[in-house]
Amino acid sequence: MNVIYLDNNATTKVDPAVVEVMMPYFSDQYGNPSSIHRFGGMVSRDVEKARASVAKLVNCKPSEIYFTGCGTESNNMALIGFADMRGRNVTKIITTAVEHPAILETVHYLEKKGAHSTIVGVDGDGALDVDKLVEHVDANTIVSVMWANNETGVIFPIEEIAKKVKSKGGMMHTDAVQAAGKVVIDLQKVPVDMLSISGHKLHAPKGIGVLFIRESVKLEQFMHGGHQERNRRAGTENVPYIIGLGKACELALDNLDHEDKVLRAMRDRLQAGLMATCKGAVVNGANEDRLPNTLNISFEYIEGEAILLFLDESGIAASSGSACTTGSLEPSHVMRAMGLPYVLAHSSIRFSFSRFSSESEVDKVLEVMPAIISRLRKISPFVEGEE
Ligand code: PLP
């Protein structure tokens, strides 16, 4: 099927170069990296090379990289590992209202188990009040703030937040699942204690993640079992996917500057074109620093899901900021946290690009969208002016 795939914040195509390096580990190189024999030892050396490639992408030591099963697991490992080390009853967690459920649901879980949480809101542009966020940080606090938001692409000032959290003796985690491979991450400059990455957002397969844990950080073990990952993540290593992730990180680092320019230009052209041709279009997070590949745009008085269906008919895959919850369309928690009016919160669409996106795909979206918007607006159940 020929699809115009503009949903790369949901997942990305595995890069063919990544597939290629993975293949031998499904067939000839099937040794267990923990084995004493040379057959396992060869694989272990390759896993360590991949670890070094991941470390290079974020400028940390390879020994600070731990492979996990996904971004969700990395987030769970960071928060639960900290709470169990400190004691769940004394742990304080500070996070934002726009985090991914992989953080918010983990925070709710820990709260049920005795931890104390504070969820800090954002303004209409999706920005945070950093001083308010860090006001009550102390040595029993873990602050978890995403590097970049998956829906709007809004980038939070992680360096500033981390410095403030560290100056108060707190622990700092960032969910960098959407940022890794899209923007520069320099862990020598940004003093976060822990950082999560997910392979499938940067052209590696689904089912491989990373938690960076700074050397000085102590965490309670999250997965119990064997001694893999220096006793921090039990379970036989997913060797082919680790090798794939190493390659994906090399490619991301090599292409970072180029892709920033190319994807930003594509995104900006799409944004300008839609603003010029579609009535009632509003860009969400427009006033903030955003990921170069992400455009989140609302079209007043139209259901985002309806736009998606029409786009789908034209072979275009994007995503919307609302989800069907118990039979009715609810705006996402991100749109709600930004306080978007009803007619905008329901009508948001996210286009997200990757290195496999092309200018002709932007042309196609610009060609079909004005007709979709005017057709849907004619049959919109919302009466203009009402909220
Ligand atoms: N965090 C963010 C910001 C995400 O966008 C996602 C996936 O959409 C995740 C965490 C979860 O990552 P994974 O799918 O690898 O569990």
Short mmCIF file of C-alpha atoms and ligand atoms in Angstrom, two decimals:
data_model
loop_
_atom_site.label_atom_id
_atom_site.label_comp_id
_atom_site.label_asym_id
_atom_site.label_seq_id
_atom_site.Cartn_x
_atom_site.Cartn_y
_atom_site.Cartn_z
CA MET A 1 0.00 0.00 0.00
CA ASN A 2 1.27 3.43 -0.93
CA VAL A 3 0.90 5.54 2.13
CA ILE A 4 1.90 9.09 2.84
CA TYR A 5 3.10 8.45 6.34
CA LEU A 6 3.10 11.61 8.46
CA ASP A 7 2.65 9.95 11.84
CA ASN A 8 6.29 9.52 12.82
CA ASN A 9 5.77 10.57 16.45
CA ALA A 10 3.58 7.44 16.78
CA THR A 11 6.25 5.21 15.31
CA THR A 12 8.85 5.24 12.54
CA LYS A 13 9.83 2.96 9.70
CA VAL A 14 12.80 0.78 10.61
CA ASP A 15 15.66 2.12 8.50
CA PRO A 16 16.76 -0.51 5.93
CA ALA A 17 20.36 -0.05 7.14
CA VAL A 18 19.13 -0.98 10.64
CA VAL A 19 17.36 -4.09 9.33
CA GLU A 20 20.54 -5.12 7.55
CA VAL A 21 22.79 -5.01 10.61
CA MET A 22 20.20 -6.91 12.69
CA MET A 23 19.82 -9.87 10.33
CA PRO A 24 22.89 -11.95 11.33
CA TYR A 25 21.73 -11.94 14.96
CA PHE A 26 18.55 -13.81 13.98
CA SER A 27 20.52 -16.52 12.22
CA ASP A 28 24.26 -17.16 12.63
CA GLN A 29 25.04 -14.95 15.63
CA TYR A 30 22.51 -16.33 18.05
CA GLY A 31 24.83 -16.75 21.05
CA ASN A 32 23.84 -15.55 24.49
CA PRO A 33 25.99 -12.55 25.44
CA SER A 34 26.24 -13.89 29.02
CA SER A 35 27.80 -17.19 27.92
CA ILE A 36 31.44 -17.88 28.75
CA HIS A 37 32.24 -19.43 25.33
CA ARG A 38 33.60 -17.44 22.42
CA PHE A 39 30.35 -17.81 20.46
CA GLY A 40 28.56 -15.81 23.18
CA GLY A 41 31.55 -13.53 23.74
CA MET A 42 31.47 -12.32 20.13
CA VAL A 43 27.85 -11.31 20.55
CA SER A 44 28.61 -9.63 23.87
CA ARG A 45 31.28 -7.50 22.18
CA ASP A 46 28.78 -6.41 19.53
CA VAL A 47 26.22 -5.50 22.21
CA GLU A 48 28.89 -3.31 23.84
CA LYS A 49 29.61 -1.61 20.50
CA ALA A 50 25.90 -0.82 20.19
CA ARG A 51 25.89 0.52 23.75
CA ALA A 52 28.76 2.84 22.81
CA SER A 53 26.79 4.11 19.78
CA VAL A 54 23.76 4.91 21.95
CA ALA A 55 26.03 6.65 24.49
CA LYS A 56 27.57 8.74 21.70
CA LEU A 57 24.16 10.03 20.60
CA VAL A 58 23.55 11.55 24.05
CA ASN A 59 27.22 12.14 25.02
CA CYS A 60 27.46 9.93 28.10
CA LYS A 61 29.58 6.94 29.13
CA PRO A 62 28.56 3.58 27.62
CA SER A 63 28.41 2.21 31.20
CA GLU A 64 25.55 4.65 31.90
CA ILE A 65 23.34 3.09 29.18
CA TYR A 66 20.92 0.29 30.19
CA PHE A 67 18.84 -1.53 27.58
CA THR A 68 15.15 -2.07 28.40
CA GLY A 69 12.09 -3.35 26.52
CA CYS A 70 10.63 0.05 25.56
CA GLY A 71 10.29 3.70 26.56
CA THR A 72 7.45 2.80 28.91
CA GLU A 73 9.64 0.35 30.79
CA SER A 74 12.44 2.93 31.05
CA ASN A 75 10.03 5.45 32.57
CA ASN A 76 8.67 2.86 35.03
CA MET A 77 12.18 1.79 35.97
CA ALA A 78 13.24 5.38 36.72
CA LEU A 79 10.26 6.37 38.85
CA ILE A 80 9.59 3.07 40.63
CA GLY A 81 13.32 2.43 41.08
CA PHE A 82 13.72 5.83 42.79
CA ALA A 83 10.59 5.42 44.96
CA ASP A 84 11.68 1.97 46.10
CA MET A 85 15.15 3.21 46.93
CA ARG A 86 13.86 6.17 48.95
CA GLY A 87 10.77 4.45 50.39
CA ARG A 88 7.45 4.90 48.64
CA ASN A 89 5.87 6.72 51.58
CA VAL A 90 8.45 9.49 51.68
CA THR A 91 8.88 9.85 47.91
CA LYS A 92 7.62 13.03 46.30
CA ILE A 93 7.12 13.09 42.53
CA ILE A 94 6.75 16.29 40.57
CA THR A 95 5.73 16.03 36.93
CA THR A 96 3.71 17.86 34.30
CA ALA A 97 0.14 17.49 33.11
CA VAL A 98 1.29 16.89 29.53
CA GLU A 99 3.52 13.84 30.09
CA HIS A 100 2.89 10.59 28.24
CA PRO A 101 0.72 8.02 30.08
CA ALA A 102 3.93 6.02 30.60
CA ILE A 103 4.78 8.66 33.22
CA LEU A 104 1.34 9.79 34.39
CA GLU A 105 0.01 6.26 35.00
CA THR A 106 3.22 5.29 36.82
CA VAL A 107 2.83 8.35 39.04
CA HIS A 108 -0.80 7.37 39.79
CA TYR A 109 0.35 3.85 40.63
CA LEU A 110 3.04 5.13 43.02
CA GLU A 111 0.56 7.50 44.62
CA LYS A 112 -1.74 4.56 45.36
CA LYS A 113 1.26 2.90 46.99
CA GLY A 114 1.92 5.87 49.28
CA ALA A 115 4.02 8.36 47.29
CA HIS A 116 3.04 12.03 47.06
CA SER A 117 2.66 13.63 43.66
CA THR A 118 2.29 17.11 42.22
CA ILE A 119 1.18 17.52 38.62
CA VAL A 120 2.11 20.94 37.29
CA GLY A 121 0.05 22.52 34.50
CA VAL A 122 1.16 24.34 31.36
CA ASP A 123 0.00 27.57 29.73
CA GLY A 124 -1.89 27.96 26.46
CA ASP A 125 1.32 27.55 24.46
CA GLY A 126 2.19 24.36 26.32
CA ALA A 127 4.97 26.07 28.33
CA LEU A 128 5.93 25.44 31.97
CA ASP A 129 6.53 27.82 34.85
CA VAL A 130 9.92 26.41 35.88
CA ASP A 131 10.17 28.21 39.23
CA LYS A 132 6.75 26.91 40.25
CA LEU A 133 7.72 23.41 39.13
CA VAL A 134 10.84 23.25 41.30
CA GLU A 135 9.50 25.24 44.29
CA HIS A 136 9.10 22.28 46.65
CA VAL A 137 11.93 20.04 45.46
CA ASP A 138 13.97 18.36 48.21
CA ALA A 139 16.18 15.30 48.60
CA ASN A 140 13.19 12.93 48.55
CA THR A 141 11.85 14.38 45.31
CA ILE A 142 12.08 13.03 41.80
CA VAL A 143 11.14 15.49 39.06
CA SER A 144 10.14 13.93 35.75
CA VAL A 145 9.67 16.29 32.82
CA MET A 146 9.60 15.22 29.18
CA TRP A 147 12.24 16.68 26.87
CA ALA A 148 9.69 17.22 24.11
CA ASN A 149 5.96 16.66 23.94
CA ASN A 150 4.73 13.90 21.64
CA GLU A 151 1.56 15.76 20.57
CA THR A 152 2.70 19.36 20.12
CA GLY A 153 6.46 18.90 19.79
CA VAL A 154 6.94 21.63 22.44
CA ILE A 155 10.44 21.39 23.93
CA PHE A 156 10.84 22.00 27.65
CA PRO A 157 13.94 23.81 29.05
CA ILE A 158 15.41 20.61 30.50
CA GLU A 159 18.87 22.06 31.14
CA GLU A 160 17.42 24.89 33.27
CA ILE A 161 15.01 22.56 35.09
CA ALA A 162 17.71 19.97 35.79
CA LYS A 163 20.12 22.59 37.16
CA LYS A 164 17.44 23.92 39.52
CA VAL A 165 16.40 20.45 40.65
CA LYS A 166 20.00 19.44 41.30
CA SER A 167 20.71 22.66 43.25
CA LYS A 168 17.92 21.61 45.64
CA GLY A 169 19.23 18.07 46.00
CA GLY A 170 16.43 16.40 44.00
CA MET A 171 16.57 13.64 41.40
CA MET A 172 15.87 14.57 37.77
CA HIS A 173 14.44 12.26 35.12
CA THR A 174 13.47 13.21 31.60
CA ASP A 175 11.40 11.25 29.11
CA ALA A 176 13.39 11.97 25.94
CA VAL A 177 11.50 9.42 23.84
CA GLN A 178 10.40 12.07 21.32
CA ALA A 179 13.59 14.13 21.47
CA ALA A 180 16.30 11.52 20.98
CA GLY A 181 17.55 11.57 17.42
CA LYS A 182 15.61 14.76 16.62
CA VAL A 183 17.47 17.37 18.70
CA VAL A 184 20.93 17.56 20.26
CA ILE A 185 21.10 15.85 23.66
CA ASP A 186 24.35 16.51 25.51
CA LEU A 187 24.41 14.83 28.90
CA GLN A 188 27.71 16.51 29.78
CA LYS A 189 25.87 19.84 29.63
CA VAL A 190 22.43 18.86 30.88
CA PRO A 191 22.67 17.44 34.41
CA VAL A 192 19.69 15.05 34.35
CA ASP A 193 20.16 11.89 36.43
CA MET A 194 18.08 9.64 34.19
CA LEU A 195 16.79 9.81 30.63
CA SER A 196 14.48 7.50 28.66
CA ILE A 197 14.74 6.59 24.96
CA SER A 198 12.58 4.34 22.77
CA GLY A 199 13.95 2.61 19.67
CA HIS A 200 10.85 2.76 17.51
CA LYS A 201 10.76 6.56 17.52
CA LEU A 202 14.15 6.77 15.80
CA HIS A 203 13.99 4.12 13.08
CA ALA A 204 14.88 1.09 15.23
CA PRO A 205 12.26 -1.61 15.90
CA LYS A 206 9.47 -1.54 18.46
CA GLY A 207 10.35 -3.34 21.68
CA ILE A 208 13.73 -1.85 22.57
CA GLY A 209 14.34 1.04 24.94
CA VAL A 210 17.10 2.65 26.96
CA LEU A 211 17.40 4.16 30.38
CA PHE A 212 20.45 6.37 30.88
CA ILE A 213 21.36 6.29 34.56
CA ARG A 214 24.14 8.66 35.61
CA GLU A 215 27.01 6.89 37.35
CA SER A 216 26.31 8.44 40.76
CA VAL A 217 22.61 7.46 40.85
CA LYS A 218 21.36 4.71 43.14
CA LEU A 219 18.14 2.93 42.19
CA GLU A 220 16.32 -0.09 43.55
CA GLN A 221 16.32 -2.96 41.07
CA PHE A 222 13.15 -2.96 38.93
CA MET A 223 13.33 -6.33 37.11
CA HIS A 224 14.50 -9.27 39.22
CA GLY A 225 16.31 -12.28 37.81
CA GLY A 226 19.71 -12.71 36.19
CA HIS A 227 22.72 -10.42 36.34
CA GLN A 228 22.27 -8.82 32.93
CA GLU A 229 22.79 -5.08 32.44
CA ARG A 230 25.08 -4.96 35.48
CA ASN A 231 22.31 -6.22 37.77
CA ARG A 232 19.98 -3.40 36.83
CA ARG A 233 17.72 -5.01 34.23
CA ALA A 234 17.39 -8.77 34.46
CA GLY A 235 16.43 -10.75 31.35
CA THR A 236 18.47 -12.08 28.42
CA GLU A 237 19.39 -9.18 26.16
CA ASN A 238 17.34 -8.62 23.00
CA VAL A 239 20.49 -8.80 20.92
CA PRO A 240 19.18 -8.14 17.37
CA TYR A 241 17.20 -5.11 18.54
CA ILE A 242 20.10 -3.77 20.60
CA ILE A 243 22.35 -4.03 17.52
CA GLY A 244 19.62 -2.31 15.48
CA LEU A 245 19.27 0.48 18.01
CA GLY A 246 23.04 1.05 17.96
CA LYS A 247 22.90 1.51 14.18
CA ALA A 248 19.81 3.73 14.44
CA CYS A 249 21.64 5.98 16.92
CA GLU A 250 24.66 6.22 14.59
CA LEU A 251 22.40 7.22 11.71
CA ALA A 252 20.52 9.72 13.88
CA LEU A 253 23.75 11.37 15.01
CA ASP A 254 25.17 11.50 11.47
CA ASN A 255 21.96 13.04 10.12
CA LEU A 256 20.96 15.27 13.03
CA ASP A 257 21.91 18.69 11.58
CA HIS A 258 20.78 17.84 8.07
CA GLU A 259 17.43 16.41 9.20
CA ASP A 260 16.79 19.35 11.50
CA LYS A 261 17.05 21.70 8.51
CA VAL A 262 15.17 19.53 6.01
CA LEU A 263 12.32 18.47 8.30
CA ARG A 264 11.93 21.94 9.78
CA ALA A 265 11.62 23.41 6.28
CA MET A 266 9.02 20.78 5.31
CA ARG A 267 7.06 21.30 8.52
CA ASP A 268 7.16 25.09 8.15
CA ARG A 269 6.01 24.88 4.52
CA LEU A 270 3.10 22.65 5.50
CA GLN A 271 2.22 24.97 8.38
CA ALA A 272 2.34 28.12 6.25
CA GLY A 273 0.35 26.45 3.46
CA LEU A 274 -2.40 25.21 5.77
CA MET A 275 -2.63 28.57 7.54
CA ALA A 276 -3.00 30.30 4.19
CA THR A 277 -5.57 27.96 2.66
CA CYS A 278 -7.68 26.62 5.54
CA LYS A 279 -10.04 28.92 7.39
CA GLY A 280 -9.89 28.82 11.20
CA ALA A 281 -6.50 27.10 11.44
CA VAL A 282 -4.50 27.58 14.65
CA VAL A 283 -1.06 26.09 15.35
CA ASN A 284 -0.75 24.60 18.83
CA GLY A 285 2.49 25.42 20.64
CA ALA A 286 3.43 27.91 17.89
CA ASN A 287 5.10 30.34 20.30
CA GLU A 288 7.39 27.74 21.84
CA ASP A 289 10.53 25.99 20.70
CA ARG A 290 9.25 22.82 18.96
CA LEU A 291 10.64 19.61 17.54
CA PRO A 292 11.56 20.29 13.91
CA ASN A 293 9.43 17.39 12.65
CA THR A 294 6.12 18.14 14.42
CA LEU A 295 3.10 20.22 13.45
CA ASN A 296 0.01 20.21 15.65
CA ILE A 297 -2.75 22.28 14.12
CA SER A 298 -6.43 22.77 14.97
CA PHE A 299 -9.21 23.63 12.55
CA GLU A 300 -12.02 25.41 14.41
CA TYR A 301 -15.44 23.70 14.55
CA ILE A 302 -14.32 20.41 12.98
CA GLU A 303 -13.75 17.05 14.61
CA GLY A 304 -10.10 15.99 14.27
CA GLU A 305 -11.19 12.37 13.83
CA ALA A 306 -13.30 13.33 10.80
CA ILE A 307 -10.30 15.06 9.21
CA LEU A 308 -8.23 11.93 9.83
CA LEU A 309 -10.79 9.73 8.07
CA PHE A 310 -10.81 11.96 5.00
CA LEU A 311 -7.01 12.12 5.00
CA ASP A 312 -6.94 8.34 5.27
CA GLU A 313 -9.14 8.10 2.16
CA SER A 314 -6.45 10.12 0.35
CA GLY A 315 -3.78 7.72 1.58
CA ILE A 316 -2.41 10.11 4.22
CA ALA A 317 -1.67 8.85 7.73
CA ALA A 318 -1.63 11.48 10.48
CA SER A 319 -3.05 11.52 13.99
CA SER A 320 -5.49 13.55 16.04
CA GLY A 321 -5.41 14.97 19.53
CA SER A 322 -8.65 13.32 20.52
CA ALA A 323 -9.41 9.74 21.34
CA CYS A 324 -12.65 7.85 21.57
CA THR A 325 -13.29 7.34 25.28
CA THR A 326 -16.48 5.55 26.33
CA GLY A 327 -18.22 6.33 23.07
CA SER A 328 -17.55 10.07 22.90
CA LEU A 329 -14.64 11.96 21.45
CA GLU A 330 -12.54 13.44 24.22
CA PRO A 331 -9.74 15.90 23.57
CA SER A 332 -6.36 14.58 24.67
CA HIS A 333 -5.05 15.42 28.14
CA VAL A 334 -2.40 17.58 26.44
CA MET A 335 -4.97 19.75 24.65
CA ARG A 336 -7.01 19.96 27.85
CA ALA A 337 -3.95 20.92 29.92
CA MET A 338 -3.20 23.73 27.44
CA GLY A 339 -6.72 25.00 28.06
CA LEU A 340 -7.68 25.03 24.40
CA PRO A 341 -11.31 26.07 23.80
CA TYR A 342 -13.63 23.17 22.99
CA VAL A 343 -13.82 23.94 19.27
CA LEU A 344 -10.02 23.86 18.96
CA ALA A 345 -9.25 21.05 21.39
CA HIS A 346 -11.49 18.67 19.43
CA SER A 347 -10.09 19.60 16.08
CA SER A 348 -6.37 19.11 16.45
CA ILE A 349 -4.34 17.12 13.95
CA ARG A 350 -0.71 16.12 14.27
CA PHE A 351 1.57 15.74 11.26
CA SER A 352 5.01 14.37 12.11
CA PHE A 353 7.84 13.90 9.61
CA SER A 354 10.90 11.67 9.37
CA ARG A 355 13.90 11.21 7.08
CA PHE A 356 11.62 9.18 4.81
CA SER A 357 9.20 12.09 4.29
CA SER A 358 9.30 14.03 1.04
CA GLU A 359 8.30 17.40 -0.36
CA SER A 360 5.79 15.72 -2.68
CA GLU A 361 4.00 14.40 0.42
CA VAL A 362 3.69 17.95 1.71
CA ASP A 363 2.30 18.94 -1.72
CA LYS A 364 -0.31 16.21 -1.49
CA VAL A 365 -1.50 17.28 1.98
CA LEU A 366 -1.68 20.89 0.85
CA GLU A 367 -3.66 19.79 -2.20
CA VAL A 368 -6.33 17.83 -0.31
CA MET A 369 -6.71 19.69 2.97
CA PRO A 370 -8.58 22.86 1.91
CA ALA A 371 -11.39 20.79 0.35
CA ILE A 372 -11.57 18.47 3.39
CA ILE A 373 -11.79 21.43 5.77
CA SER A 374 -14.45 23.34 3.83
CA ARG A 375 -16.53 20.18 3.30
CA LEU A 376 -16.42 19.26 7.00
CA ARG A 377 -17.09 22.79 8.13
CA LYS A 378 -20.31 22.85 6.07
CA ILE A 379 -21.61 19.81 7.94
CA SER A 380 -20.10 20.73 11.32
CA PRO A 381 -22.48 20.07 14.25
CA PHE A 382 -20.91 22.94 16.14
CA VAL A 383 -22.67 26.26 15.77
CA GLU A 384 -20.13 28.98 15.15
CA GLY A 385 -19.64 31.11 18.24
CA GLU A 386 -20.78 28.49 20.72
CA GLU A 387 -18.38 26.56 22.92
N1 PLP B 1 7.06 8.72 26.16
C1 PLP B 1 6.68 9.43 25.10
C2 PLP B 1 6.85 10.91 25.11
C3 PLP B 1 6.12 8.80 23.98
O1 PLP B 1 5.75 9.51 22.92
C4 PLP B 1 5.98 7.39 24.00
C5 PLP B 1 5.35 6.68 22.86
O2 PLP B 1 4.50 7.21 22.18
C6 PLP B 1 6.42 6.68 25.13
C7 PLP B 1 6.95 7.38 26.19
C8 PLP B 1 6.31 5.19 25.21
O3 PLP B 1 7.34 4.57 24.49
P1 PLP B 1 7.19 3.01 24.07
O4 PLP B 1 6.17 2.95 23.00
O5 PLP B 1 8.55 2.61 23.60
O6 PLP B 1 6.79 2.28 25.31
#
